[in-house]
Amino acid sequence: MSAQQRAYAFIKDRIMSGSIQGGAKLNPVSIADQLGISRMPVREALLQLDAEGLVTNRPNRGAIVTSLTADDVEELFEIRAALEGVAARHAATRFTPSDMEELQALSMRMNRPMADVRAWLKIHDQFHDVLCSIGARPRLLNDIRKTRTSVHPYLLLYISVYNETEMEGAEHDSLLSALQTRNALLVERIVTDHILQASTGVIRFLRQRNGASPLAASATDET
């Protein structure tokens, strides 16, 4: 890995895991010292993360972890639902027996009890990546990944607090049953509803926790 890739992976992992929460200031000097690299690759990594929406670079004030309100997270889930619905519609007429076997295997892994929330989320993301890639729409897939990544820390927070890895009514087996019908419009609706229903608990939790304010976080330097 290049120095920039190392810095990117380090910062992104800390954000996605919830170790650094929304609003926290990111200190390039501190990060560079931790990784044993110069500041420039760190700054380049921060620019890349800014383009992905995880970091906000403020002129003359440095970079902070992007902080989203409950309304922001709700909007992102709505965008993701619409985009994944379209991707699933294309997948419904293109999937192969091999694709179905892979999705079923991932669904079975998600159904097993897991103590590691991050491990479950990794499998969850793989499932949705496979489903959305079948339709052969790479730009659409890229936008879906970006949107999903933006809400990842908030989903992780919800799951960590409630110790739930599957929201009621959001089981992935139902998506596979719909996909096997090869009814494109049905699959689009089921996937869209799946994501919106799964988001309900997260949005309610964020509003109860902080009202409509950003996810609580201090603006302390990253150490």
JSON list of N, CA, C and O in Angstrom, two decimals, residues 179-223:
[
{"chain": "A", "resi": 179, "resn": "LEU", "atom": "N", "xyz": [-36.33, -12.43, -5.80]},
{"chain": "A", "resi": 179, "resn": "LEU", "atom": "CA", "xyz": [-35.41, -12.49, -6.94]},
{"chain": "A", "resi": 179, "resn": "LEU", "atom": "C", "xyz": [-35.66, -13.74, -7.78]},
{"chain": "A", "resi": 179, "resn": "LEU", "atom": "O", "xyz": [-35.60, -13.69, -9.02]},
{"chain": "A", "resi": 180, "resn": "GLN", "atom": "N", "xyz": [-35.98, -14.84, -7.14]},
{"chain": "A", "resi": 180, "resn": "GLN", "atom": "CA", "xyz": [-36.19, -16.10, -7.86]},
{"chain": "A", "resi": 180, "resn": "GLN", "atom": "C", "xyz": [-37.43, -16.07, -8.74]},
{"chain": "A", "resi": 180, "resn": "GLN", "atom": "O", "xyz": [-37.57, -16.89, -9.65]},
{"chain": "A", "resi": 181, "resn": "THR", "atom": "N", "xyz": [-38.32, -15.11, -8.54]},
{"chain": "A", "resi": 181, "resn": "THR", "atom": "CA", "xyz": [-39.49, -14.99, -9.41]},
{"chain": "A", "resi": 181, "resn": "THR", "atom": "C", "xyz": [-39.11, -14.38, -10.76]},
{"chain": "A", "resi": 181, "resn": "THR", "atom": "O", "xyz": [-39.88, -14.48, -11.72]},
{"chain": "A", "resi": 182, "resn": "ARG", "atom": "N", "xyz": [-37.96, -13.69, -10.79]},
{"chain": "A", "resi": 182, "resn": "ARG", "atom": "CA", "xyz": [-37.50, -12.96, -11.98]},
{"chain": "A", "resi": 182, "resn": "ARG", "atom": "C", "xyz": [-38.49, -11.89, -12.43]},
{"chain": "A", "resi": 182, "resn": "ARG", "atom": "O", "xyz": [-38.50, -11.46, -13.59]},
{"chain": "A", "resi": 183, "resn": "ASN", "atom": "N", "xyz": [-39.33, -11.47, -11.52]},
{"chain": "A", "resi": 183, "resn": "ASN", "atom": "CA", "xyz": [-40.27, -10.37, -11.77]},
{"chain": "A", "resi": 183, "resn": "ASN", "atom": "C", "xyz": [-39.56, -9.07, -11.39]},
{"chain": "A", "resi": 183, "resn": "ASN", "atom": "O", "xyz": [-39.44, -8.73, -10.21]},
{"chain": "A", "resi": 184, "resn": "ALA", "atom": "N", "xyz": [-39.08, -8.33, -12.38]},
{"chain": "A", "resi": 184, "resn": "ALA", "atom": "CA", "xyz": [-38.21, -7.18, -12.14]},
{"chain": "A", "resi": 184, "resn": "ALA", "atom": "C", "xyz": [-38.87, -6.11, -11.28]},
{"chain": "A", "resi": 184, "resn": "ALA", "atom": "O", "xyz": [-38.25, -5.56, -10.36]},
{"chain": "A", "resi": 185, "resn": "LEU", "atom": "N", "xyz": [-40.13, -5.80, -11.56]},
{"chain": "A", "resi": 185, "resn": "LEU", "atom": "CA", "xyz": [-40.82, -4.76, -10.81]},
{"chain": "A", "resi": 185, "resn": "LEU", "atom": "C", "xyz": [-41.08, -5.20, -9.37]},
{"chain": "A", "resi": 185, "resn": "LEU", "atom": "O", "xyz": [-40.99, -4.39, -8.43]},
{"chain": "A", "resi": 186, "resn": "LEU", "atom": "N", "xyz": [-41.39, -6.46, -9.18]},
{"chain": "A", "resi": 186, "resn": "LEU", "atom": "CA", "xyz": [-41.59, -6.99, -7.82]},
{"chain": "A", "resi": 186, "resn": "LEU", "atom": "C", "xyz": [-40.29, -6.91, -7.03]},
{"chain": "A", "resi": 186, "resn": "LEU", "atom": "O", "xyz": [-40.28, -6.48, -5.87]},
{"chain": "A", "resi": 187, "resn": "VAL", "atom": "N", "xyz": [-39.19, -7.32, -7.65]},
{"chain": "A", "resi": 187, "resn": "VAL", "atom": "CA", "xyz": [-37.90, -7.29, -6.97]},
{"chain": "A", "resi": 187, "resn": "VAL", "atom": "C", "xyz": [-37.51, -5.87, -6.59]},
{"chain": "A", "resi": 187, "resn": "VAL", "atom": "O", "xyz": [-37.03, -5.61, -5.48]},
{"chain": "A", "resi": 188, "resn": "GLU", "atom": "N", "xyz": [-37.75, -4.93, -7.51]},
{"chain": "A", "resi": 188, "resn": "GLU", "atom": "CA", "xyz": [-37.44, -3.53, -7.21]},
{"chain": "A", "resi": 188, "resn": "GLU", "atom": "C", "xyz": [-38.22, -3.05, -5.98]},
{"chain": "A", "resi": 188, "resn": "GLU", "atom": "O", "xyz": [-37.67, -2.40, -5.09]},
{"chain": "A", "resi": 189, "resn": "ARG", "atom": "N", "xyz": [-39.50, -3.37, -5.93]},
{"chain": "A", "resi": 189, "resn": "ARG", "atom": "CA", "xyz": [-40.33, -2.92, -4.81]},
{"chain": "A", "resi": 189, "resn": "ARG", "atom": "C", "xyz": [-39.90, -3.57, -3.50]},
{"chain": "A", "resi": 189, "resn": "ARG", "atom": "O", "xyz": [-39.82, -2.91, -2.46]},
{"chain": "A", "resi": 190, "resn": "ILE", "atom": "N", "xyz": [-39.61, -4.88, -3.54]},
{"chain": "A", "resi": 190, "resn": "ILE", "atom": "CA", "xyz": [-39.22, -5.60, -2.33]},
{"chain": "A", "resi": 190, "resn": "ILE", "atom": "C", "xyz": [-37.91, -5.05, -1.77]},
{"chain": "A", "resi": 190, "resn": "ILE", "atom": "O", "xyz": [-37.77, -4.84, -0.56]},
{"chain": "A", "resi": 191, "resn": "VAL", "atom": "N", "xyz": [-36.94, -4.80, -2.64]},
{"chain": "A", "resi": 191, "resn": "VAL", "atom": "CA", "xyz": [-35.64, -4.30, -2.18]},
{"chain": "A", "resi": 191, "resn": "VAL", "atom": "C", "xyz": [-35.78, -2.88, -1.63]},
{"chain": "A", "resi": 191, "resn": "VAL", "atom": "O", "xyz": [-35.20, -2.53, -0.59]},
{"chain": "A", "resi": 192, "resn": "THR", "atom": "N", "xyz": [-36.56, -2.05, -2.33]},
{"chain": "A", "resi": 192, "resn": "THR", "atom": "CA", "xyz": [-36.78, -0.68, -1.85]},
{"chain": "A", "resi": 192, "resn": "THR", "atom": "C", "xyz": [-37.44, -0.69, -0.47]},
{"chain": "A", "resi": 192, "resn": "THR", "atom": "O", "xyz": [-36.99, 0.01, 0.45]},
{"chain": "A", "resi": 193, "resn": "ASP", "atom": "N", "xyz": [-38.48, -1.50, -0.32]},
{"chain": "A", "resi": 193, "resn": "ASP", "atom": "CA", "xyz": [-39.17, -1.60, 0.97]},
{"chain": "A", "resi": 193, "resn": "ASP", "atom": "C", "xyz": [-38.25, -2.16, 2.05]},
{"chain": "A", "resi": 193, "resn": "ASP", "atom": "O", "xyz": [-38.32, -1.74, 3.21]},
{"chain": "A", "resi": 194, "resn": "HIS", "atom": "N", "xyz": [-37.44, -3.13, 1.68]},
{"chain": "A", "resi": 194, "resn": "HIS", "atom": "CA", "xyz": [-36.49, -3.75, 2.62]},
{"chain": "A", "resi": 194, "resn": "HIS", "atom": "C", "xyz": [-35.57, -2.70, 3.25]},
{"chain": "A", "resi": 194, "resn": "HIS", "atom": "O", "xyz": [-35.40, -2.66, 4.47]},
{"chain": "A", "resi": 195, "resn": "ILE", "atom": "N", "xyz": [-35.02, -1.83, 2.43]},
{"chain": "A", "resi": 195, "resn": "ILE", "atom": "CA", "xyz": [-34.08, -0.82, 2.93]},
{"chain": "A", "resi": 195, "resn": "ILE", "atom": "C", "xyz": [-34.79, 0.24, 3.75]},
{"chain": "A", "resi": 195, "resn": "ILE", "atom": "O", "xyz": [-34.32, 0.65, 4.82]},
{"chain": "A", "resi": 196, "resn": "LEU", "atom": "N", "xyz": [-35.95, 0.69, 3.28]},
{"chain": "A", "resi": 196, "resn": "LEU", "atom": "CA", "xyz": [-36.69, 1.70, 4.02]},
{"chain": "A", "resi": 196, "resn": "LEU", "atom": "C", "xyz": [-37.17, 1.17, 5.37]},
{"chain": "A", "resi": 196, "resn": "LEU", "atom": "O", "xyz": [-37.12, 1.88, 6.38]},
{"chain": "A", "resi": 197, "resn": "GLN", "atom": "N", "xyz": [-37.62, -0.09, 5.39]},
{"chain": "A", "resi": 197, "resn": "GLN", "atom": "CA", "xyz": [-38.08, -0.67, 6.64]},
{"chain": "A", "resi": 197, "resn": "GLN", "atom": "C", "xyz": [-36.92, -0.86, 7.61]},
{"chain": "A", "resi": 197, "resn": "GLN", "atom": "O", "xyz": [-37.05, -0.61, 8.81]},
{"chain": "A", "resi": 198, "resn": "ALA", "atom": "N", "xyz": [-35.78, -1.28, 7.08]},
{"chain": "A", "resi": 198, "resn": "ALA", "atom": "CA", "xyz": [-34.60, -1.46, 7.93]},
{"chain": "A", "resi": 198, "resn": "ALA", "atom": "C", "xyz": [-34.12, -0.14, 8.50]},
{"chain": "A", "resi": 198, "resn": "ALA", "atom": "O", "xyz": [-33.50, -0.10, 9.57]},
{"chain": "A", "resi": 199, "resn": "SER", "atom": "N", "xyz": [-34.37, 0.96, 7.81]},
{"chain": "A", "resi": 199, "resn": "SER", "atom": "CA", "xyz": [-33.89, 2.27, 8.26]},
{"chain": "A", "resi": 199, "resn": "SER", "atom": "C", "xyz": [-34.76, 2.85, 9.37]},
{"chain": "A", "resi": 199, "resn": "SER", "atom": "O", "xyz": [-34.32, 3.74, 10.11]},
{"chain": "A", "resi": 200, "resn": "THR", "atom": "N", "xyz": [-35.99, 2.36, 9.51]},
{"chain": "A", "resi": 200, "resn": "THR", "atom": "CA", "xyz": [-36.94, 2.96, 10.45]},
{"chain": "A", "resi": 200, "resn": "THR", "atom": "C", "xyz": [-36.41, 2.99, 11.87]},
{"chain": "A", "resi": 200, "resn": "THR", "atom": "O", "xyz": [-36.47, 4.02, 12.56]},
{"chain": "A", "resi": 201, "resn": "GLY", "atom": "N", "xyz": [-35.87, 1.86, 12.33]},
{"chain": "A", "resi": 201, "resn": "GLY", "atom": "CA", "xyz": [-35.35, 1.80, 13.68]},
{"chain": "A", "resi": 201, "resn": "GLY", "atom": "C", "xyz": [-34.16, 2.71, 13.89]},
{"chain": "A", "resi": 201, "resn": "GLY", "atom": "O", "xyz": [-34.01, 3.33, 14.96]},
{"chain": "A", "resi": 202, "resn": "VAL", "atom": "N", "xyz": [-33.30, 2.80, 12.89]},
{"chain": "A", "resi": 202, "resn": "VAL", "atom": "CA", "xyz": [-32.11, 3.65, 12.99]},
{"chain": "A", "resi": 202, "resn": "VAL", "atom": "C", "xyz": [-32.51, 5.12, 13.12]},
{"chain": "A", "resi": 202, "resn": "VAL", "atom": "O", "xyz": [-32.00, 5.85, 13.98]},
{"chain": "A", "resi": 203, "resn": "ILE", "atom": "N", "xyz": [-33.45, 5.56, 12.28]},
{"chain": "A", "resi": 203, "resn": "ILE", "atom": "CA", "xyz": [-33.89, 6.95, 12.30]},
{"chain": "A", "resi": 203, "resn": "ILE", "atom": "C", "xyz": [-34.57, 7.27, 13.63]},
{"chain": "A", "resi": 203, "resn": "ILE", "atom": "O", "xyz": [-34.32, 8.32, 14.24]},
{"chain": "A", "resi": 204, "resn": "ARG", "atom": "N", "xyz": [-35.44, 6.38, 14.09]},
{"chain": "A", "resi": 204, "resn": "ARG", "atom": "CA", "xyz": [-36.12, 6.60, 15.36]},
{"chain": "A", "resi": 204, "resn": "ARG", "atom": "C", "xyz": [-35.12, 6.71, 16.51]},
{"chain": "A", "resi": 204, "resn": "ARG", "atom": "O", "xyz": [-35.22, 7.57, 17.38]},
{"chain": "A", "resi": 205, "resn": "PHE", "atom": "N", "xyz": [-34.13, 5.83, 16.49]},
{"chain": "A", "resi": 205, "resn": "PHE", "atom": "CA", "xyz": [-33.09, 5.83, 17.52]},
{"chain": "A", "resi": 205, "resn": "PHE", "atom": "C", "xyz": [-32.32, 7.15, 17.52]},
{"chain": "A", "resi": 205, "resn": "PHE", "atom": "O", "xyz": [-32.09, 7.75, 18.58]},
{"chain": "A", "resi": 206, "resn": "LEU", "atom": "N", "xyz": [-31.94, 7.63, 16.34]},
{"chain": "A", "resi": 206, "resn": "LEU", "atom": "CA", "xyz": [-31.17, 8.88, 16.26]},
{"chain": "A", "resi": 206, "resn": "LEU", "atom": "C", "xyz": [-32.00, 10.06, 16.75]},
{"chain": "A", "resi": 206, "resn": "LEU", "atom": "O", "xyz": [-31.48, 10.96, 17.44]},
{"chain": "A", "resi": 207, "resn": "ARG", "atom": "N", "xyz": [-33.28, 10.08, 16.41]},
{"chain": "A", "resi": 207, "resn": "ARG", "atom": "CA", "xyz": [-34.13, 11.19, 16.85]},
{"chain": "A", "resi": 207, "resn": "ARG", "atom": "C", "xyz": [-34.34, 11.15, 18.37]},
{"chain": "A", "resi": 207, "resn": "ARG", "atom": "O", "xyz": [-34.36, 12.19, 19.02]},
{"chain": "A", "resi": 208, "resn": "GLN", "atom": "N", "xyz": [-34.49, 9.97, 18.91]},
{"chain": "A", "resi": 208, "resn": "GLN", "atom": "CA", "xyz": [-34.66, 9.85, 20.36]},
{"chain": "A", "resi": 208, "resn": "GLN", "atom": "C", "xyz": [-33.37, 10.19, 21.09]},
{"chain": "A", "resi": 208, "resn": "GLN", "atom": "O", "xyz": [-33.41, 10.77, 22.18]},
{"chain": "A", "resi": 209, "resn": "ARG", "atom": "N", "xyz": [-32.25, 9.87, 20.47]},
{"chain": "A", "resi": 209, "resn": "ARG", "atom": "CA", "xyz": [-30.96, 10.08, 21.12]},
{"chain": "A", "resi": 209, "resn": "ARG", "atom": "C", "xyz": [-30.53, 11.54, 21.12]},
{"chain": "A", "resi": 209, "resn": "ARG", "atom": "O", "xyz": [-30.03, 12.07, 22.09]},
{"chain": "A", "resi": 210, "resn": "ASN", "atom": "N", "xyz": [-30.74, 12.19, 19.98]},
{"chain": "A", "resi": 210, "resn": "ASN", "atom": "CA", "xyz": [-30.25, 13.56, 19.84]},
{"chain": "A", "resi": 210, "resn": "ASN", "atom": "C", "xyz": [-31.26, 14.50, 19.20]},
{"chain": "A", "resi": 210, "resn": "ASN", "atom": "O", "xyz": [-30.89, 15.56, 18.71]},
{"chain": "A", "resi": 211, "resn": "GLY", "atom": "N", "xyz": [-32.52, 14.13, 19.16]},
{"chain": "A", "resi": 211, "resn": "GLY", "atom": "CA", "xyz": [-33.47, 14.95, 18.43]},
{"chain": "A", "resi": 211, "resn": "GLY", "atom": "C", "xyz": [-33.10, 14.92, 16.97]},
{"chain": "A", "resi": 211, "resn": "GLY", "atom": "O", "xyz": [-32.83, 13.89, 16.41]},
{"chain": "A", "resi": 212, "resn": "ALA", "atom": "N", "xyz": [-33.05, 16.09, 16.35]},
{"chain": "A", "resi": 212, "resn": "ALA", "atom": "CA", "xyz": [-32.63, 16.18, 14.95]},
{"chain": "A", "resi": 212, "resn": "ALA", "atom": "C", "xyz": [-31.22, 16.70, 14.84]},
{"chain": "A", "resi": 212, "resn": "ALA", "atom": "O", "xyz": [-30.77, 17.11, 13.79]},
{"chain": "A", "resi": 213, "resn": "SER", "atom": "N", "xyz": [-30.48, 16.70, 15.96]},
{"chain": "A", "resi": 213, "resn": "SER", "atom": "CA", "xyz": [-29.13, 17.24, 15.95]},
{"chain": "A", "resi": 213, "resn": "SER", "atom": "C", "xyz": [-28.14, 16.19, 15.47]},
{"chain": "A", "resi": 213, "resn": "SER", "atom": "O", "xyz": [-28.44, 15.00, 15.44]},
{"chain": "A", "resi": 214, "resn": "PRO", "atom": "N", "xyz": [-26.92, 16.59, 15.10]},
{"chain": "A", "resi": 214, "resn": "PRO", "atom": "CA", "xyz": [-25.92, 15.64, 14.61]},
{"chain": "A", "resi": 214, "resn": "PRO", "atom": "C", "xyz": [-25.57, 14.63, 15.69]},
{"chain": "A", "resi": 214, "resn": "PRO", "atom": "O", "xyz": [-25.73, 14.85, 16.87]},
{"chain": "A", "resi": 215, "resn": "LEU", "atom": "N", "xyz": [-25.06, 13.51, 15.25]},
{"chain": "A", "resi": 215, "resn": "LEU", "atom": "CA", "xyz": [-24.59, 12.47, 16.14]},
{"chain": "A", "resi": 215, "resn": "LEU", "atom": "C", "xyz": [-23.59, 13.07, 17.12]},
{"chain": "A", "resi": 215, "resn": "LEU", "atom": "O", "xyz": [-22.66, 13.75, 16.73]},
{"chain": "A", "resi": 216, "resn": "ALA", "atom": "N", "xyz": [-23.85, 12.86, 18.41]},
{"chain": "A", "resi": 216, "resn": "ALA", "atom": "CA", "xyz": [-23.03, 13.51, 19.42]},
{"chain": "A", "resi": 216, "resn": "ALA", "atom": "C", "xyz": [-21.58, 13.16, 19.26]},
{"chain": "A", "resi": 216, "resn": "ALA", "atom": "O", "xyz": [-21.21, 12.02, 19.07]},
{"chain": "A", "resi": 217, "resn": "ALA", "atom": "N", "xyz": [-20.74, 14.18, 19.32]},
{"chain": "A", "resi": 217, "resn": "ALA", "atom": "CA", "xyz": [-19.30, 13.95, 19.22]},
{"chain": "A", "resi": 217, "resn": "ALA", "atom": "C", "xyz": [-18.60, 15.21, 19.65]},
{"chain": "A", "resi": 217, "resn": "ALA", "atom": "O", "xyz": [-19.07, 16.32, 19.46]},
{"chain": "A", "resi": 218, "resn": "SER", "atom": "N", "xyz": [-17.46, 15.04, 20.23]},
{"chain": "A", "resi": 218, "resn": "SER", "atom": "CA", "xyz": [-16.65, 16.20, 20.61]},
{"chain": "A", "resi": 218, "resn": "SER", "atom": "C", "xyz": [-15.79, 16.60, 19.43]},
{"chain": "A", "resi": 218, "resn": "SER", "atom": "O", "xyz": [-15.55, 15.83, 18.53]},
{"chain": "A", "resi": 219, "resn": "ALA", "atom": "N", "xyz": [-15.34, 17.83, 19.44]},
{"chain": "A", "resi": 219, "resn": "ALA", "atom": "CA", "xyz": [-14.51, 18.34, 18.36]},
{"chain": "A", "resi": 219, "resn": "ALA", "atom": "C", "xyz": [-13.05, 18.27, 18.76]},
{"chain": "A", "resi": 219, "resn": "ALA", "atom": "O", "xyz": [-12.26, 19.16, 18.43]},
{"chain": "A", "resi": 220, "resn": "THR", "atom": "N", "xyz": [-12.68, 17.24, 19.48]},
{"chain": "A", "resi": 220, "resn": "THR", "atom": "CA", "xyz": [-11.30, 17.09, 19.91]},
{"chain": "A", "resi": 220, "resn": "THR", "atom": "C", "xyz": [-10.45, 16.59, 18.78]},
{"chain": "A", "resi": 220, "resn": "THR", "atom": "O", "xyz": [-10.92, 15.95, 17.84]},
{"chain": "A", "resi": 221, "resn": "ASP", "atom": "N", "xyz": [-9.12, 16.82, 18.90]},
{"chain": "A", "resi": 221, "resn": "ASP", "atom": "CA", "xyz": [-8.19, 16.37, 17.89]},
{"chain": "A", "resi": 221, "resn": "ASP", "atom": "C", "xyz": [-8.11, 14.85, 17.89]},
{"chain": "A", "resi": 221, "resn": "ASP", "atom": "O", "xyz": [-8.20, 14.21, 18.91]},
{"chain": "A", "resi": 222, "resn": "GLU", "atom": "N", "xyz": [-7.92, 14.27, 16.72]},
{"chain": "A", "resi": 222, "resn": "GLU", "atom": "CA", "xyz": [-7.70, 12.85, 16.59]},
{"chain": "A", "resi": 222, "resn": "GLU", "atom": "C", "xyz": [-6.33, 12.51, 17.16]},
{"chain": "A", "resi": 222, "resn": "GLU", "atom": "O", "xyz": [-5.35, 13.17, 16.89]},
{"chain": "A", "resi": 223, "resn": "THR", "atom": "N", "xyz": [-6.32, 11.49, 18.00]},
{"chain": "A", "resi": 223, "resn": "THR", "atom": "CA", "xyz": [-5.04, 11.08, 18.61]},
{"chain": "A", "resi": 223, "resn": "THR", "atom": "C", "xyz": [-4.70, 9.66, 18.25]},
{"chain": "A", "resi": 223, "resn": "THR", "atom": "O", "xyz": [-5.55, 8.92, 17.80]}
]
